[in-house]
Amino acid sequence: MFCYVYGDYFGLHPPGQLKGMLEGNGPIGPTSQGTLVAVSLLMMIPSLMSFLPLVLPPVLNRWLNVIFAVVYAGVVAITMPGGWIFYLVFSTVEILLSLLIAWYALRWPKI
């Protein structure tokens, strides 16, 4: 989760990036209520996945970990091209960690 947050935070620092966002050109298109809600939901899921394993049944928890890990690895892979080196490093770590989460979730003992 921290890799996502810091990668996005440092992503504001390349020249012109913040100016473009202030002018309404966000990372996934023109800034609107809808795009801000979409990005907010995308960023809420990793936070929730820190808490949900404590309260969800093991089978549901396993499959949510697998599904979200693969989805997030895909989202990060799609956003990688053309990024600055720091972003490529964060993205690589995020993809590896996501795939490890999916792999470990699939290997959890059956309950």
Coordinates of N, CA and C in Angstrom, one line a residue:
M1 N 0.8 -1.2 0.0 CA 0.0 0.0 0.0 C 0.9 1.3 0.0
F2 N 2.0 1.2 0.8 CA 2.8 2.4 0.8 C 3.5 2.7 -0.5
C3 N 3.8 1.6 -1.3 CA 4.4 1.8 -2.6 C 3.4 2.6 -3.5
Y4 N 2.1 2.2 -3.5 CA 1.1 2.9 -4.2 C 1.1 4.4 -3.8
V5 N 1.0 4.7 -2.5 CA 0.9 6.0 -2.1 C 2.1 6.9 -2.4
Y6 N 3.3 6.3 -2.1 CA 4.5 7.1 -2.4 C 4.7 7.2 -3.9
G7 N 4.4 6.2 -4.7 CA 4.6 6.3 -6.1 C 3.7 7.4 -6.7
D8 N 2.5 7.5 -6.2 CA 1.5 8.5 -6.7 C 2.0 9.9 -6.2
Y9 N 2.4 10.0 -5.0 CA 2.9 11.2 -4.4 C 4.1 11.8 -5.2
F10 N 5.1 10.9 -5.4 CA 6.3 11.3 -6.1 C 6.0 11.6 -7.6
G11 N 4.9 11.0 -8.1 CA 4.4 11.3 -9.4 C 4.0 12.7 -9.7
L12 N 3.7 13.5 -8.6 CA 3.4 14.9 -8.7 C 4.6 15.8 -9.0
H13 N 5.8 15.3 -8.8 CA 7.0 16.1 -8.8 C 7.6 16.3 -10.2
P14 N 7.5 15.5 -11.2 CA 8.1 15.8 -12.5 C 7.6 17.1 -13.0
P15 N 8.4 17.9 -13.7 CA 8.1 19.2 -14.2 C 6.8 19.2 -15.0
G16 N 5.9 20.1 -14.7 CA 4.6 20.2 -15.5 C 3.5 19.3 -15.0
Q17 N 3.8 18.3 -14.3 CA 2.7 17.3 -13.9 C 1.7 18.0 -13.0
L18 N 2.1 18.6 -11.9 CA 1.1 19.2 -11.0 C 0.4 20.4 -11.7
K19 N 1.1 21.1 -12.6 CA 0.4 22.2 -13.3 C -0.7 21.7 -14.2
G20 N -0.4 20.6 -14.9 CA -1.4 19.9 -15.7 C -2.6 19.5 -14.9
M21 N -2.4 18.9 -13.8 CA -3.5 18.4 -12.9 C -4.3 19.6 -12.4
L22 N -3.6 20.7 -12.0 CA -4.4 21.9 -11.6 C -5.2 22.5 -12.7
E23 N -4.8 22.2 -13.9 CA -5.6 22.7 -15.1 C -6.7 21.7 -15.5
G24 N -6.8 20.6 -14.7 CA -7.9 19.7 -15.0 C -7.5 18.5 -15.8
N25 N -6.2 18.3 -16.1 CA -5.8 17.1 -16.8 C -5.2 16.1 -15.9
G26 N -6.1 15.2 -15.4 CA -5.6 14.2 -14.4 C -4.9 13.1 -15.0
P27 N -4.4 12.1 -14.2 CA -3.7 11.0 -14.8 C -4.6 10.0 -15.6
I28 N -5.9 10.1 -15.4 CA -6.7 9.1 -16.2 C -7.7 9.9 -17.0
G29 N -7.4 11.2 -17.3 CA -8.3 12.0 -18.2 C -8.6 13.3 -17.5
P30 N -9.6 14.0 -18.1 CA -10.0 15.3 -17.5 C -10.5 15.0 -16.0
T31 N -10.2 15.9 -15.2 CA -10.6 15.8 -13.8 C -12.1 16.1 -13.7
S32 N -12.8 15.2 -13.0 CA -14.3 15.4 -12.8 C -14.6 14.6 -11.5
Q33 N -15.8 14.8 -11.1 CA -16.3 14.1 -9.9 C -16.1 12.6 -10.1
G34 N -16.5 12.1 -11.3 CA -16.4 10.7 -11.6 C -15.0 10.1 -11.5
T35 N -14.0 10.9 -12.1 CA -12.7 10.3 -12.1 C -12.1 10.4 -10.7
L36 N -12.4 11.4 -9.9 CA -11.9 11.5 -8.6 C -12.5 10.4 -7.7
V37 N -13.8 10.0 -7.9 CA -14.4 8.9 -7.2 C -13.7 7.6 -7.6
A38 N -13.5 7.4 -8.9 CA -12.9 6.2 -9.4 C -11.5 6.0 -8.8
V39 N -10.7 7.1 -8.8 CA -9.3 7.0 -8.2 C -9.4 6.7 -6.7
S40 N -10.4 7.4 -6.1 CA -10.5 7.2 -4.6 C -10.9 5.7 -4.3
L41 N -11.8 5.1 -5.0 CA -12.1 3.7 -4.8 C -10.9 2.8 -5.1
L42 N -10.2 3.1 -6.1 CA -9.0 2.4 -6.5 C -8.0 2.4 -5.3
M43 N -7.9 3.5 -4.7 CA -6.9 3.7 -3.6 C -7.4 3.1 -2.2
M44 N -8.8 3.0 -2.1 CA -9.3 2.5 -0.9 C -9.1 1.0 -0.7
I45 N -9.1 0.3 -1.8 CA -9.1 -1.2 -1.8 C -7.8 -1.7 -1.1
P46 N -6.6 -1.2 -1.4 CA -5.5 -1.7 -0.6 C -5.6 -1.4 0.9
S47 N -6.2 -0.3 1.3 CA -6.3 0.0 2.7 C -7.3 -1.0 3.3
L48 N -8.4 -1.3 2.6 CA -9.4 -2.2 3.1 C -8.8 -3.7 3.2
M49 N -7.9 -4.0 2.3 CA -7.4 -5.3 2.3 C -6.4 -5.6 3.4
S50 N -6.0 -4.5 4.1 CA -5.3 -4.7 5.4 C -6.2 -5.1 6.5
F51 N -7.4 -4.6 6.5 CA -8.4 -4.9 7.5 C -9.3 -6.1 7.3
L52 N -9.7 -6.3 6.1 CA -10.7 -7.3 5.8 C -10.3 -8.8 6.1
P53 N -9.0 -9.1 6.0 CA -8.6 -10.5 6.5 C -8.9 -10.8 7.9
L54 N -9.1 -9.8 8.7 CA -9.4 -10.0 10.1 C -10.9 -10.3 10.3
V55 N -11.8 -9.9 9.4 CA -13.2 -10.1 9.6 C -13.9 -11.0 8.6
L56 N -13.2 -11.3 7.5 CA -13.9 -12.1 6.4 C -13.6 -13.6 6.6
P57 N -14.5 -14.4 6.1 CA -14.3 -15.9 6.2 C -13.1 -16.2 5.3
P58 N -12.3 -17.2 5.7 CA -11.1 -17.5 5.0 C -11.2 -17.7 3.5
V59 N -12.3 -18.4 3.1 CA -12.4 -18.7 1.6 C -12.6 -17.4 0.8
L60 N -13.5 -16.5 1.3 CA -13.7 -15.2 0.7 C -12.4 -14.4 0.7
N61 N -11.8 -14.4 1.8 CA -10.5 -13.6 1.9 C -9.5 -14.1 0.9
R62 N -9.3 -15.4 0.8 CA -8.4 -16.0 -0.2 C -8.7 -15.4 -1.6
W63 N -9.9 -15.5 -2.0 CA -10.2 -15.2 -3.4 C -10.2 -13.7 -3.6
L64 N -10.5 -12.9 -2.6 CA -10.4 -11.4 -2.8 C -8.9 -11.0 -2.9
N65 N -8.1 -11.7 -2.1 CA -6.6 -11.4 -2.3 C -6.1 -11.8 -3.6
V66 N -6.5 -12.9 -4.1 CA -6.1 -13.3 -5.5 C -6.6 -12.4 -6.5
I67 N -7.9 -12.1 -6.5 CA -8.5 -11.2 -7.5 C -7.9 -9.8 -7.5
F68 N -7.9 -9.2 -6.3 CA -7.4 -7.8 -6.3 C -5.9 -7.7 -6.6
A69 N -5.1 -8.7 -6.2 CA -3.7 -8.7 -6.4 C -3.5 -8.8 -8.0
V70 N -4.2 -9.6 -8.7 CA -4.0 -9.7 -10.1 C -4.5 -8.5 -10.8
V71 N -5.6 -7.9 -10.4 CA -6.2 -6.7 -11.0 C -5.2 -5.6 -10.8
Y72 N -4.7 -5.4 -9.6 CA -3.8 -4.3 -9.3 C -2.4 -4.5 -10.0
A73 N -2.0 -5.7 -10.2 CA -0.7 -5.9 -10.9 C -1.0 -5.5 -12.4
G74 N -2.2 -5.8 -12.9 CA -2.5 -5.4 -14.3 C -2.6 -3.9 -14.4
V75 N -3.3 -3.2 -13.5 CA -3.4 -1.8 -13.5 C -2.1 -1.1 -13.5
V76 N -1.2 -1.6 -12.6 CA 0.1 -1.0 -12.5 C 0.9 -1.2 -13.8
A77 N 0.8 -2.4 -14.4 CA 1.6 -2.7 -15.6 C 1.1 -1.8 -16.8
I78 N -0.2 -1.5 -16.8 CA -0.7 -0.7 -17.9 C -0.2 0.8 -17.7
T79 N 0.0 1.2 -16.5 CA 0.4 2.6 -16.3 C 1.9 2.8 -16.3
M80 N 2.7 1.7 -16.4 CA 4.2 1.8 -16.4 C 4.8 2.5 -17.6
P81 N 4.4 2.2 -18.8 CA 5.1 2.7 -19.9 C 5.3 4.2 -19.9
G82 N 6.5 4.7 -20.2 CA 6.7 6.1 -20.3 C 7.0 6.8 -19.0
G83 N 7.0 6.0 -17.9 CA 7.2 6.6 -16.6 C 8.6 6.9 -16.3
W84 N 8.8 7.8 -15.4 CA 10.2 8.1 -14.9 C 10.7 6.9 -14.2
I85 N 12.0 6.9 -14.0 CA 12.7 5.7 -13.4 C 12.1 5.4 -12.0
F86 N 11.9 6.4 -11.2 CA 11.4 6.2 -9.9 C 10.0 5.4 -10.0
Y87 N 9.2 5.8 -10.9 CA 7.9 5.2 -11.1 C 8.0 3.8 -11.6
L88 N 9.0 3.5 -12.4 CA 9.2 2.2 -12.9 C 9.7 1.3 -11.8
V89 N 10.5 1.8 -10.9 CA 11.0 1.0 -9.7 C 9.8 0.7 -8.8
F90 N 9.0 1.7 -8.4 CA 7.8 1.5 -7.6 C 6.9 0.5 -8.3
S91 N 6.7 0.7 -9.5 CA 5.7 -0.2 -10.3 C 6.2 -1.6 -10.3
T92 N 7.5 -1.8 -10.5 CA 8.0 -3.2 -10.5 C 7.8 -3.9 -9.1
V93 N 8.1 -3.1 -8.1 CA 7.9 -3.7 -6.7 C 6.4 -3.9 -6.4
E94 N 5.6 -3.0 -6.9 CA 4.1 -3.2 -6.7 C 3.6 -4.5 -7.4
I95 N 4.1 -4.7 -8.6 CA 3.7 -5.9 -9.4 C 4.2 -7.1 -8.7
L96 N 5.4 -7.1 -8.3 CA 6.0 -8.3 -7.6 C 5.3 -8.6 -6.3
L97 N 5.0 -7.6 -5.5 CA 4.3 -7.8 -4.3 C 2.9 -8.3 -4.5
S98 N 2.2 -7.7 -5.5 CA 0.9 -8.2 -5.8 C 0.8 -9.6 -6.2
L99 N 1.8 -10.0 -7.1 CA 1.8 -11.4 -7.6 C 2.2 -12.4 -6.4
L100 N 3.0 -11.9 -5.5 CA 3.4 -12.7 -4.3 C 2.1 -12.9 -3.4
I101 N 1.3 -11.8 -3.3 CA 0.1 -11.9 -2.5 C -0.8 -13.0 -3.1
A102 N -1.0 -12.9 -4.4 CA -1.9 -13.9 -5.1 C -1.3 -15.3 -4.9
W103 N 0.0 -15.5 -5.1 CA 0.6 -16.8 -5.0 C 0.5 -17.4 -3.6
Y104 N 0.7 -16.6 -2.5 CA 0.6 -17.0 -1.2 C -0.9 -17.3 -0.8
A105 N -1.8 -16.5 -1.3 CA -3.2 -16.7 -1.0 C -3.6 -18.0 -1.6
L106 N -3.2 -18.4 -2.8 CA -3.5 -19.7 -3.4 C -2.9 -20.8 -2.7
R107 N -1.8 -20.6 -2.0 CA -1.1 -21.7 -1.3 C -1.6 -21.8 0.2
W108 N -2.4 -20.9 0.7 CA -2.9 -21.0 2.0 C -3.5 -22.4 2.2
P109 N -3.4 -23.0 3.4 CA -4.0 -24.2 3.7 C -5.5 -24.1 3.6
K110 N -6.1 -25.2 3.1 CA -7.6 -25.2 3.0 C -8.2 -25.4 4.3
I111 N -9.2 -24.6 4.6 CA -9.9 -24.7 5.9 C -11.3 -25.2 5.7

